[in-house]
CSV table of C-alpha atoms in Angstrom, one decimal:
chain,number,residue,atom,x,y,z
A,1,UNK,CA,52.5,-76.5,207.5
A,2,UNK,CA,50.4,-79.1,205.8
A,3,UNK,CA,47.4,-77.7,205.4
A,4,UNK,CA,45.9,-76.9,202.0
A,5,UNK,CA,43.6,-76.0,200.3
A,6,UNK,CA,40.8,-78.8,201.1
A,7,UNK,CA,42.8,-79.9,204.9
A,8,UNK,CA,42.5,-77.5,208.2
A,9,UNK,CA,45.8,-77.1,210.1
A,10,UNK,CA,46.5,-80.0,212.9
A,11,UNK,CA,47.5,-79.1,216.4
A,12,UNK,CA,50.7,-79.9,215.5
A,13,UNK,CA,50.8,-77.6,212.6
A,14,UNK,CA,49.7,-75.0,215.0
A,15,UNK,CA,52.0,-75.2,217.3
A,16,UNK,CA,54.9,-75.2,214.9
A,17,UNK,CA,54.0,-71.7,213.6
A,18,UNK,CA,52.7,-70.5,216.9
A,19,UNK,CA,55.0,-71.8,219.7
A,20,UNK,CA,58.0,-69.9,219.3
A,21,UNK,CA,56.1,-66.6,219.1
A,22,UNK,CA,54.8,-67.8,222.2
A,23,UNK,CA,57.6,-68.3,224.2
A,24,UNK,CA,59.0,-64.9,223.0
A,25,UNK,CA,56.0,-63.2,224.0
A,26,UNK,CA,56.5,-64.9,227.2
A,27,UNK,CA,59.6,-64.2,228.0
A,28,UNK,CA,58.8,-60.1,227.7
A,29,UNK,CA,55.8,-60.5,229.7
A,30,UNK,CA,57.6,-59.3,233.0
A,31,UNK,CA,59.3,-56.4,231.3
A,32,UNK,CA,56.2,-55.1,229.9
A,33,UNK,CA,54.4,-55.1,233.3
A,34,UNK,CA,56.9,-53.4,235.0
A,35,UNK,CA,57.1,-50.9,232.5
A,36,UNK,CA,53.4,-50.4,231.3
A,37,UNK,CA,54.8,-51.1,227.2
A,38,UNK,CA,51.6,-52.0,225.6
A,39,UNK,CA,51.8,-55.6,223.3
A,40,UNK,CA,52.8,-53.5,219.6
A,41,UNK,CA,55.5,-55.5,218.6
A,42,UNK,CA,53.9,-58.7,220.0
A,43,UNK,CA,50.5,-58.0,218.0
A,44,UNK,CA,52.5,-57.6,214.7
A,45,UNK,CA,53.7,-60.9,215.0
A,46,UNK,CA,50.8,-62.4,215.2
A,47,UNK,CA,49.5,-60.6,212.8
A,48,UNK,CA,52.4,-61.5,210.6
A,49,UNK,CA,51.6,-65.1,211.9
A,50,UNK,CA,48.0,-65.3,210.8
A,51,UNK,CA,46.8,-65.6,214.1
A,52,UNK,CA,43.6,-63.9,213.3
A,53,UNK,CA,43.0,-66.1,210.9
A,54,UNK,CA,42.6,-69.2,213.0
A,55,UNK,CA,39.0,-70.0,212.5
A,56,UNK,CA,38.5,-68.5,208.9
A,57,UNK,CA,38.6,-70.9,205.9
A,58,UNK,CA,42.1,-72.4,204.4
A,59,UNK,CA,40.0,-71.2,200.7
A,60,UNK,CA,39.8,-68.1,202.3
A,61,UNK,CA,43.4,-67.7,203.5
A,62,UNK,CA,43.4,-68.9,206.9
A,63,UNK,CA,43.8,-72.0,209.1
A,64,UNK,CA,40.6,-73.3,208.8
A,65,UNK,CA,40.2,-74.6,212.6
A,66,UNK,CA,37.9,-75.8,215.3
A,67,UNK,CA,36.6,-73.8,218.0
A,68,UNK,CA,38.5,-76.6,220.3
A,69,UNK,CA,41.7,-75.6,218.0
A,70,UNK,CA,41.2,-72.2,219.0
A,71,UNK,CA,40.7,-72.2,222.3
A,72,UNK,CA,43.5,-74.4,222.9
A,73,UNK,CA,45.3,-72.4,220.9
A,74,UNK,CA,43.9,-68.7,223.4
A,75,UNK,CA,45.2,-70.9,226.3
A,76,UNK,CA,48.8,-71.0,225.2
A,77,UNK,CA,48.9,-67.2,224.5
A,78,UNK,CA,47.1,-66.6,227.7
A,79,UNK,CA,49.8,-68.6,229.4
A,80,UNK,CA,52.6,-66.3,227.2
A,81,UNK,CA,50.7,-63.0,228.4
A,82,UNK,CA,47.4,-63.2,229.7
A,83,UNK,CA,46.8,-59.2,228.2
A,84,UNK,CA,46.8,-61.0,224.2
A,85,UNK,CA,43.2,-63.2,224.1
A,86,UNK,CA,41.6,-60.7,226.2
A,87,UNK,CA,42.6,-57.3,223.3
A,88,UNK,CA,41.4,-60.2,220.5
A,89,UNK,CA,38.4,-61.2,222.3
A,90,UNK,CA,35.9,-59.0,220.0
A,91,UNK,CA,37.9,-60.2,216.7
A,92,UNK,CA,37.6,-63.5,217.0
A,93,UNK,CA,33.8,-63.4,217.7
A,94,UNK,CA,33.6,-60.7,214.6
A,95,UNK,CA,35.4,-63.9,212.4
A,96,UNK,CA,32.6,-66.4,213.6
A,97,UNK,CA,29.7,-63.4,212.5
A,98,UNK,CA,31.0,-63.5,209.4
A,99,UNK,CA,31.5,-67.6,209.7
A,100,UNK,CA,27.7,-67.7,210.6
A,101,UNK,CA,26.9,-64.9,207.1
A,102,UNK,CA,25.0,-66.0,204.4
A,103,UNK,CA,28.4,-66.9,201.5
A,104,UNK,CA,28.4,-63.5,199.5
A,105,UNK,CA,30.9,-61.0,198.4
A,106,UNK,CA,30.9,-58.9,201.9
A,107,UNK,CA,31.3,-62.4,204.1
A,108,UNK,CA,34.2,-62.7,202.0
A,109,UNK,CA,35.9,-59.5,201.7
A,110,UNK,CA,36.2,-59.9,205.5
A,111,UNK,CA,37.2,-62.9,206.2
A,112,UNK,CA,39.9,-62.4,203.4
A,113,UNK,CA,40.6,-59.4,205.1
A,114,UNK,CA,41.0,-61.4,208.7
A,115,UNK,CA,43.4,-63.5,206.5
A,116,UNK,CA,45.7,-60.8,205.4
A,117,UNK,CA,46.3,-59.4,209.3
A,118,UNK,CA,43.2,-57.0,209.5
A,119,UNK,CA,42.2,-57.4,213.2
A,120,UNK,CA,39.2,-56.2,215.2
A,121,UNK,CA,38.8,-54.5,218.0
A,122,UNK,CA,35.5,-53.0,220.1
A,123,UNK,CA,33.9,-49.9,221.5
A,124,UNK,CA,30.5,-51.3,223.5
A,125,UNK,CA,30.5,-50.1,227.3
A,126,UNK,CA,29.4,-47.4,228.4
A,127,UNK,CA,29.6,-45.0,231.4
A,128,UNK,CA,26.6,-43.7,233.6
A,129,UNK,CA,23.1,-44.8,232.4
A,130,UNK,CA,25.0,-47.2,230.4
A,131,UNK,CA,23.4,-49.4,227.0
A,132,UNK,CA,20.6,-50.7,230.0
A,133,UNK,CA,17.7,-48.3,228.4
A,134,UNK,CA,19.9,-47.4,225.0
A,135,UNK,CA,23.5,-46.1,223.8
A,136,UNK,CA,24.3,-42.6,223.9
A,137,UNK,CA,26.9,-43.6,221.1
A,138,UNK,CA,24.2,-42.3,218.4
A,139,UNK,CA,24.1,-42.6,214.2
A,140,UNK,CA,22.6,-40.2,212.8
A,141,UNK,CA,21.7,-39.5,208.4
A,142,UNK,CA,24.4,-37.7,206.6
A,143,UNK,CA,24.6,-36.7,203.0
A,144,UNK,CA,26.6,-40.1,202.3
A,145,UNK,CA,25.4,-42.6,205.1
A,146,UNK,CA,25.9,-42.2,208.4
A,147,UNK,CA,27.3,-40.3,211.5
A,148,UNK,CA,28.8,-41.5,214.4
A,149,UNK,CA,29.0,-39.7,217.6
A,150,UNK,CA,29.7,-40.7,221.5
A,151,UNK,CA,32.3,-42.3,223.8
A,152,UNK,CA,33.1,-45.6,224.7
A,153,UNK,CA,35.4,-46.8,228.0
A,154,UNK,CA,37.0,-50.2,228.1
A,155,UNK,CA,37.8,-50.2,224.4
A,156,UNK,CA,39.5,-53.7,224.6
A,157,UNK,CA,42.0,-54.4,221.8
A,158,UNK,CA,41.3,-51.0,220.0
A,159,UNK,CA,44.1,-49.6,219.9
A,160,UNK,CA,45.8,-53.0,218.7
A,161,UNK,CA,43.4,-53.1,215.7
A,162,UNK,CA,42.7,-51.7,212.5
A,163,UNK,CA,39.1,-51.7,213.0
A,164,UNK,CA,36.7,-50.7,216.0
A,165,UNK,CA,33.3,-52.9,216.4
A,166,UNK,CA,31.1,-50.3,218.2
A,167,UNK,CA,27.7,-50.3,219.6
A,168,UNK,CA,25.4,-47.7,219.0
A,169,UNK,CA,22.1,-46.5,218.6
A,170,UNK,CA,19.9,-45.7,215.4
A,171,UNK,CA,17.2,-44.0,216.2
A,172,UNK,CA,16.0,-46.2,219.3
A,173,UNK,CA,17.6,-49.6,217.3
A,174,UNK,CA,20.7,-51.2,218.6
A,175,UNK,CA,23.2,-51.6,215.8
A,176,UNK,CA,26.6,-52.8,215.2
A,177,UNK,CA,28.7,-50.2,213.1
A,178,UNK,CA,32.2,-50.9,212.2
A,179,UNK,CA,34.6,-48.1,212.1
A,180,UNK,CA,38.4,-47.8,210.8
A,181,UNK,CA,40.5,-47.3,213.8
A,182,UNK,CA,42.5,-44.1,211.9
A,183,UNK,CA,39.6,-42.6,210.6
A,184,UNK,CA,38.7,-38.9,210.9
A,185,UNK,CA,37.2,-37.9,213.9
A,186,UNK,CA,38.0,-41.0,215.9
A,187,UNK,CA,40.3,-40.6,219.0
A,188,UNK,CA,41.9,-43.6,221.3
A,189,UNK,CA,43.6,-43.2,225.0
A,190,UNK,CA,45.4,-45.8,226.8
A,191,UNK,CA,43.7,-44.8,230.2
A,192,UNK,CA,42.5,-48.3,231.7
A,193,UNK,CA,43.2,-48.2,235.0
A,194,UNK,CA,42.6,-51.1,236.6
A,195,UNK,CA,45.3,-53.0,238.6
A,196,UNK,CA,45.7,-55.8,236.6
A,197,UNK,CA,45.4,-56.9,232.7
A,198,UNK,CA,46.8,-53.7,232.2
A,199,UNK,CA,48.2,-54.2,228.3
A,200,UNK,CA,44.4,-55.4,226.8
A,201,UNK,CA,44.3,-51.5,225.5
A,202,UNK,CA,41.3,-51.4,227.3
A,203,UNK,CA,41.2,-47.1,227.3
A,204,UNK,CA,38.3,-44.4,226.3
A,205,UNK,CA,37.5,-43.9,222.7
A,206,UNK,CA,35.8,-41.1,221.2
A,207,UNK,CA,33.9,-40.8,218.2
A,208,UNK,CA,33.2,-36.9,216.9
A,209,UNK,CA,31.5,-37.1,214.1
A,210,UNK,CA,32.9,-40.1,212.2
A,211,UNK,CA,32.0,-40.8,208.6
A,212,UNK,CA,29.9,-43.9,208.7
A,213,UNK,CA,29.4,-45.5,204.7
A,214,UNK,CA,25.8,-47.8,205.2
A,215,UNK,CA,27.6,-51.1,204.3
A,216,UNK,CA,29.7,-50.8,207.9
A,217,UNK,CA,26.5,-50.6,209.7
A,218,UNK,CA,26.5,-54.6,210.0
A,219,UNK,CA,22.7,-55.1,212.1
A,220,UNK,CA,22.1,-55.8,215.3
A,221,UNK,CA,24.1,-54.5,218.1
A,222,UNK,CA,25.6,-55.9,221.6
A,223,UNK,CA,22.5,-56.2,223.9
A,224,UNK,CA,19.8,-57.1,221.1
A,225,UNK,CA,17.0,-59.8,223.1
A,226,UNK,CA,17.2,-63.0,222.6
A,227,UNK,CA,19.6,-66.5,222.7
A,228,UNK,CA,22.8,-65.9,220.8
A,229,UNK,CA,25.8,-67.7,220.6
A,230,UNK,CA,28.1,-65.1,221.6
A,231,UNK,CA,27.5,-64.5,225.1
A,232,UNK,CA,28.9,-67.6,225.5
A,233,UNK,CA,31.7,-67.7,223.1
A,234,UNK,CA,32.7,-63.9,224.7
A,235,UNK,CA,32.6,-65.1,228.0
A,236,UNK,CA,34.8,-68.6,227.3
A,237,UNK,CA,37.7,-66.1,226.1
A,238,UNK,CA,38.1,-64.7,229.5
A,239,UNK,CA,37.8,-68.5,230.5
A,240,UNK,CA,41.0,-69.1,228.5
A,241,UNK,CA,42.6,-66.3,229.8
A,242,UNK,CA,42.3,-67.7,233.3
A,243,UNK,CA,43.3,-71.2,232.3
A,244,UNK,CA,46.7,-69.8,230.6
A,245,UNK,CA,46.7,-67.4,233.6
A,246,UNK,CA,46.8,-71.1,236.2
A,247,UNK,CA,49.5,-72.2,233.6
A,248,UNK,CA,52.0,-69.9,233.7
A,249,UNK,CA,51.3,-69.6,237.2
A,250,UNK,CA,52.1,-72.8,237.8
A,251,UNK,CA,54.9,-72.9,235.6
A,252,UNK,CA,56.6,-70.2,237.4
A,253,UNK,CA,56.3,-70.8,241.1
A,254,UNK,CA,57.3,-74.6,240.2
A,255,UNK,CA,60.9,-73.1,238.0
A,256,UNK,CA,61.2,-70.9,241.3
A,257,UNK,CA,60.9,-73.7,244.1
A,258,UNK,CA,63.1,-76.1,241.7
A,259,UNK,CA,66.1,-73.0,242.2
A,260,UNK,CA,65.6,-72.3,245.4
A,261,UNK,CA,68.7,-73.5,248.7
A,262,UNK,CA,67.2,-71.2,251.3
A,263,UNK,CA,64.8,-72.6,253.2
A,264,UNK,CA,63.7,-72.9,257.0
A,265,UNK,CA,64.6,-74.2,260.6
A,266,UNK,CA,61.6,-76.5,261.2
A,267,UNK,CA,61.3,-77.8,257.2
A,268,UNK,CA,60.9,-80.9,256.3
A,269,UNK,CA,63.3,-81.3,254.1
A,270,UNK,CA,66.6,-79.3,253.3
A,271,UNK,CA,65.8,-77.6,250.1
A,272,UNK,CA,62.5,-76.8,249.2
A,273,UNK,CA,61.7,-79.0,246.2
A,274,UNK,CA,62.1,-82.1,248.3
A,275,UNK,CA,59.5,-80.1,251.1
A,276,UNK,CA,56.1,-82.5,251.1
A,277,UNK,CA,54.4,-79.3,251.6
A,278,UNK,CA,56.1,-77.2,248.6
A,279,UNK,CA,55.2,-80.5,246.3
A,280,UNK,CA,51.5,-80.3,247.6
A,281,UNK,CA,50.9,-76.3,246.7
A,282,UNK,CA,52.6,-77.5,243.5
A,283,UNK,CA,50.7,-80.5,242.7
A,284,UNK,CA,47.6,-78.1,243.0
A,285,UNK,CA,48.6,-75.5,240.9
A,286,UNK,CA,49.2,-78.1,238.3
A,287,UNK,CA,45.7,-79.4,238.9
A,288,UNK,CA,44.3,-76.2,239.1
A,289,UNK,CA,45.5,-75.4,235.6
A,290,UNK,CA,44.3,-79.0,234.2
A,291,UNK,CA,40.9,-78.7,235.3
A,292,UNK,CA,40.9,-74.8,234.3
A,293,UNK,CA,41.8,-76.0,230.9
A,294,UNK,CA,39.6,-79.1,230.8
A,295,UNK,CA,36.3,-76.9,231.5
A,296,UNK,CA,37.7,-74.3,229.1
A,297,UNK,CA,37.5,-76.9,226.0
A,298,UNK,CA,34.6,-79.0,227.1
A,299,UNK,CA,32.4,-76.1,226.8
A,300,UNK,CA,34.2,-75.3,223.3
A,301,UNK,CA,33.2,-78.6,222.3
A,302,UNK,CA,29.4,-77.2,222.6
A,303,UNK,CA,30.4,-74.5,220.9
A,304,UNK,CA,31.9,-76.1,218.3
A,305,UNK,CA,28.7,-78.2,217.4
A,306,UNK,CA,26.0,-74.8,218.1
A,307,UNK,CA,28.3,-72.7,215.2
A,308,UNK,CA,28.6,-76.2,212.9
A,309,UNK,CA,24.8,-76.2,213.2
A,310,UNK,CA,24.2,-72.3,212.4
A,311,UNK,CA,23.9,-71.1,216.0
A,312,UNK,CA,19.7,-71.0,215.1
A,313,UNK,CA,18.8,-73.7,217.3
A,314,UNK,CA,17.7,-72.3,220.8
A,315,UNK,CA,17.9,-75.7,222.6
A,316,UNK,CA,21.3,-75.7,221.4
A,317,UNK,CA,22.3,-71.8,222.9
A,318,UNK,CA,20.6,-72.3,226.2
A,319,UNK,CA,22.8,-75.5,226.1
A,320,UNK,CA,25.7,-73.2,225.1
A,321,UNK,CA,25.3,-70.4,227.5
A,322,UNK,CA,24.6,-72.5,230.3
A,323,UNK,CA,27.7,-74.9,229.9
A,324,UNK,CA,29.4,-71.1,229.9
A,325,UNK,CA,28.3,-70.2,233.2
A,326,UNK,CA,28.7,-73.4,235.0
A,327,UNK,CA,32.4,-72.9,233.4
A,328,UNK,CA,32.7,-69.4,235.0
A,329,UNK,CA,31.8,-70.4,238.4
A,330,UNK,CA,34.2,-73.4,238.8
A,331,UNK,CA,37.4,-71.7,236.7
A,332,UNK,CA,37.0,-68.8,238.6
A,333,UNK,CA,37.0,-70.0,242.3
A,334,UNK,CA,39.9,-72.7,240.8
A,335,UNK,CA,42.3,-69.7,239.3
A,336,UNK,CA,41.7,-66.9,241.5
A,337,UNK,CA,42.4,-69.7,244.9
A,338,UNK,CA,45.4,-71.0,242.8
A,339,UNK,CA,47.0,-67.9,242.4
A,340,UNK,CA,46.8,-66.5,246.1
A,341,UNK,CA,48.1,-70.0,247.2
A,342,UNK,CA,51.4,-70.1,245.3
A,343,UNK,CA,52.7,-67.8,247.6
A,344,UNK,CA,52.9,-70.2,250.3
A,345,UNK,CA,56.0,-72.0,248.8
A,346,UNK,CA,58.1,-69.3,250.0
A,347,UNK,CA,59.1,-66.2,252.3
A,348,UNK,CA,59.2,-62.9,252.2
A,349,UNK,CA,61.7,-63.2,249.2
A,350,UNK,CA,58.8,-64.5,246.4
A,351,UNK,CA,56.8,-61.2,246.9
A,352,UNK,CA,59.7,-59.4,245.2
A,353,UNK,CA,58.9,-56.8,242.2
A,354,UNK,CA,61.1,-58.3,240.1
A,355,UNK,CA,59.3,-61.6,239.9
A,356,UNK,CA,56.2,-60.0,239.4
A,357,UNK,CA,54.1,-63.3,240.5
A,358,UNK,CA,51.4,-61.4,241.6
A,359,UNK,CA,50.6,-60.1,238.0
A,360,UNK,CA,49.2,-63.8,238.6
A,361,UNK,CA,46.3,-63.3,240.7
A,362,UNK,CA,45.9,-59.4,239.4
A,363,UNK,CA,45.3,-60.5,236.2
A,364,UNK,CA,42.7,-63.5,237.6
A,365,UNK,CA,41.1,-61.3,239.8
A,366,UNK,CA,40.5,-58.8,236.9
A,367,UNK,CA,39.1,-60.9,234.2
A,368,UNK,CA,36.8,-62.4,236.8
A,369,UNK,CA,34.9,-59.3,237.3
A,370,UNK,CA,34.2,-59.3,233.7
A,371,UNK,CA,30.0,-60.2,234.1
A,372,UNK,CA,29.8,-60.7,238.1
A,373,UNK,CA,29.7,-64.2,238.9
A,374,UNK,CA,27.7,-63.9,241.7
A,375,UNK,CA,25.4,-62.6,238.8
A,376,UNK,CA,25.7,-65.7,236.6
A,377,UNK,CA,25.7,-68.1,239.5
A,378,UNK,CA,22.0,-66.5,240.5
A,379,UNK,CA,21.0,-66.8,236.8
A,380,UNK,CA,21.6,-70.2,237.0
A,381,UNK,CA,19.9,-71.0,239.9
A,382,UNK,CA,16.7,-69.0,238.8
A,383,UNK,CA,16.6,-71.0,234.9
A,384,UNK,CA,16.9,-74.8,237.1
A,385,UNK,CA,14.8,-73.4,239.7
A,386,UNK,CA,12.1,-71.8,238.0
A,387,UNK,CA,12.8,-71.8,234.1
A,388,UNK,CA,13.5,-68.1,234.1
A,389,UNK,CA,15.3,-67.6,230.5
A,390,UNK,CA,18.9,-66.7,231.0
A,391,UNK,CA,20.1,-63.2,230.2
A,392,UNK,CA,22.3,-63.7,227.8
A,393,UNK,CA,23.8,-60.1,227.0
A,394,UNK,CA,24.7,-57.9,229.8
A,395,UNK,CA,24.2,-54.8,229.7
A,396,UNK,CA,26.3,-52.0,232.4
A,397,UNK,CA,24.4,-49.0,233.3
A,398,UNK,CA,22.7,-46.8,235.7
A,399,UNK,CA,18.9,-48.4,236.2
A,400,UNK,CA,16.4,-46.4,236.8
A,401,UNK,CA,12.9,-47.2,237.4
A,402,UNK,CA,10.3,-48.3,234.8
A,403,UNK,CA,14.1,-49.3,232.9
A,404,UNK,CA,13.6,-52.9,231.3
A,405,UNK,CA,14.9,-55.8,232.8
């Protein structure tokens, strides 16, 4: 490491500390899918590693680096296990809330905190009517602050943290109330369900009466109107997950094809690496993960500049979430056609369990249903057509009628 006290860490300092871990997460990655092990041992060494600490301060104890850094940085440990940015998506935007704080002792008791391995995790989504009219995760007074009560699905990262960001309601106001993952009252499952990211801890928590001091009630909730930074910044994590997704996708099905003897009658070539058709599927895996990659840190280049500025500016958010969106659309269609067409290199034989490669397009097809593009890509069309604001936070629920838009 060179960095110190007055000098954020390089790329190349980051990839000393971090690439190792990396390829040892990696190489685990099958073994975990087959046998449903959630990330523990994984998440302490990155925790050991400081890898929550990438964006706060070097004065503050951490790495002091861009959003660019990061996200590069998301891309490699998507491309180790896709499961890992998605469980520290919520952290990572809690770090740049406390970034964005006015300088005080609270700012920096947590990003000190984010230094020393704390890591965050979130309770938002809800089921049935949802957060579209308002939580049914309620605070309520108590004696000595505040009570929380309710229950939250798709808990991402919880039970991989040491504290739980959850959404609630106080009394009609959407708040933000952060809540020690061990304290009284609160219970975690590991229920997800879903058929693919199926290590992001993504389970039911339930809050019975948790003991809420007022200093954890931080202000405004998930969901509050208006431009924000974070819609964006939320919805490029699941952007890196797909690029790391294309890369170890690629990296894969080209280490597969470069082993392979066995191939067919009316090839073109004797073994299948010297196939002109195997070279074109892999040619465009590898520029399906280049271009996945290349949206992924052009928009945190906007990003970057929006949080250097304060994130106040609303030209600059619209610019922000927009550049998001337009990223959605195109990484999307890139990974999810990527990952079906990999297959083609081979027979029967590259479906096999063992190799797992469809955890590829599993994994793609999940984090892609995370804010429905067809969603986004109308919301774009609307703000150029017709200068409809974008929604910015998107809320899941039942609607019912009279509900607000």
């Amino acid at each position: 490491m060179t960095s110190t006290a007055a000098q954020a860490a390089s790329d190349a300092d980051l990839d000393a500390v971090f690439a190792p871990i990396y390829a040892d997460i990696a190489a685990g990655a099958v073994a975990r899918e087959t046998d449903r092990r959630l990330a523990h041992d994984e998440v302490r060494r990155l925790r050991a590693a400081r890898f929550g600490a990438l964006r706060v301060p070097v004065d503050s104890g951490g790495f002091g680096v861009s959003v660019r850094q990061l996200f590069r940085q998301l891309i490699e440990l998507a491309a180790a296990d896709s499961n890992l940015p998605q469980a520290l998506r919520v952290h990572f935007a809690f770090v740049e809330d406390q970034l964005l704080a006015e300088p005080g002792p609270a700012r920096e008791q947590w990003l000190r905190a984010v230094a020393q391995g704390a890591l965050v995790g979130n309770a938002i989504t809800e089921s049935g009517a949802g957060a579209v009219d308002r939580y049914r995760t309620r605070l309520t007074p108590a004696e000595a602050g505040w009570l929380l009560n309710g229950t939250k699905y798709y808990s991402t990262g919880s039970l991989y943290a040491d504290h739980i960001l959850v959404a609630a309601d106080r009394e009609g106001e959407r708040v933000a109330v952060l809540v020690d993952a061990t304290a009284e009252g609160v219970r975690q499952r590991d229920d997800w369900d879903g058929f693919g990211q199926r290590l992001t801890a993504s389970g039911t928590t339930e809050f019975t009466d948790v003991a809420v001091p007022a200093d954890r009630v931080l202000g405004p909730g998930y969901g509050v109107a208006g431009p924000t930074y974070s819609t964006a910044y939320l919805q490029l994590v699941q952007l890196a997950v797909l690029a790391g997704i294309a890369q170890r996708a690629e990296q894969d099905t080209r280490e597969w094809v470069a082993g392979r003897r066995r191939g067919y009658t009316h090839s073109a070539a004797d073994l299948p690496r010297h196939d002109p058709l195997v070279q074109q599927v892999i040619g465009r895996l590898s520029a399906a993960a280049f271009s996945a990659r290349a949206s992924v840190l052009a928009v945190a280049d906007v990003l970057d500049a929006v949080l250097a500025g304060g994130a106040r500016e609303e030209s600059e958010l619209i610019e922000a979430e927009l550049a998001a969106a337009h990223a959605q659309l195109g990484v999307i269609d890139t990974v999810l056609a990527a990952t079906t067409h990999l297959f083609e290199v081979g027979g029967a034989s590259i479906v096999a369990e063992g190799l797992r490669l469809d955890r590829h397009w599993r994994n793609a097809r999940t984090v892609s249903v995370h804010n429905p593009a067809i969603q986004k890509a109308r919301a774009i069309g609307d703000h150029l057509l017709n200068g409809t604001r974008l929604p910015f936070a998107w809320s899941a629920g039942e609607r019912t009628e009279g509900t607000a838009r």
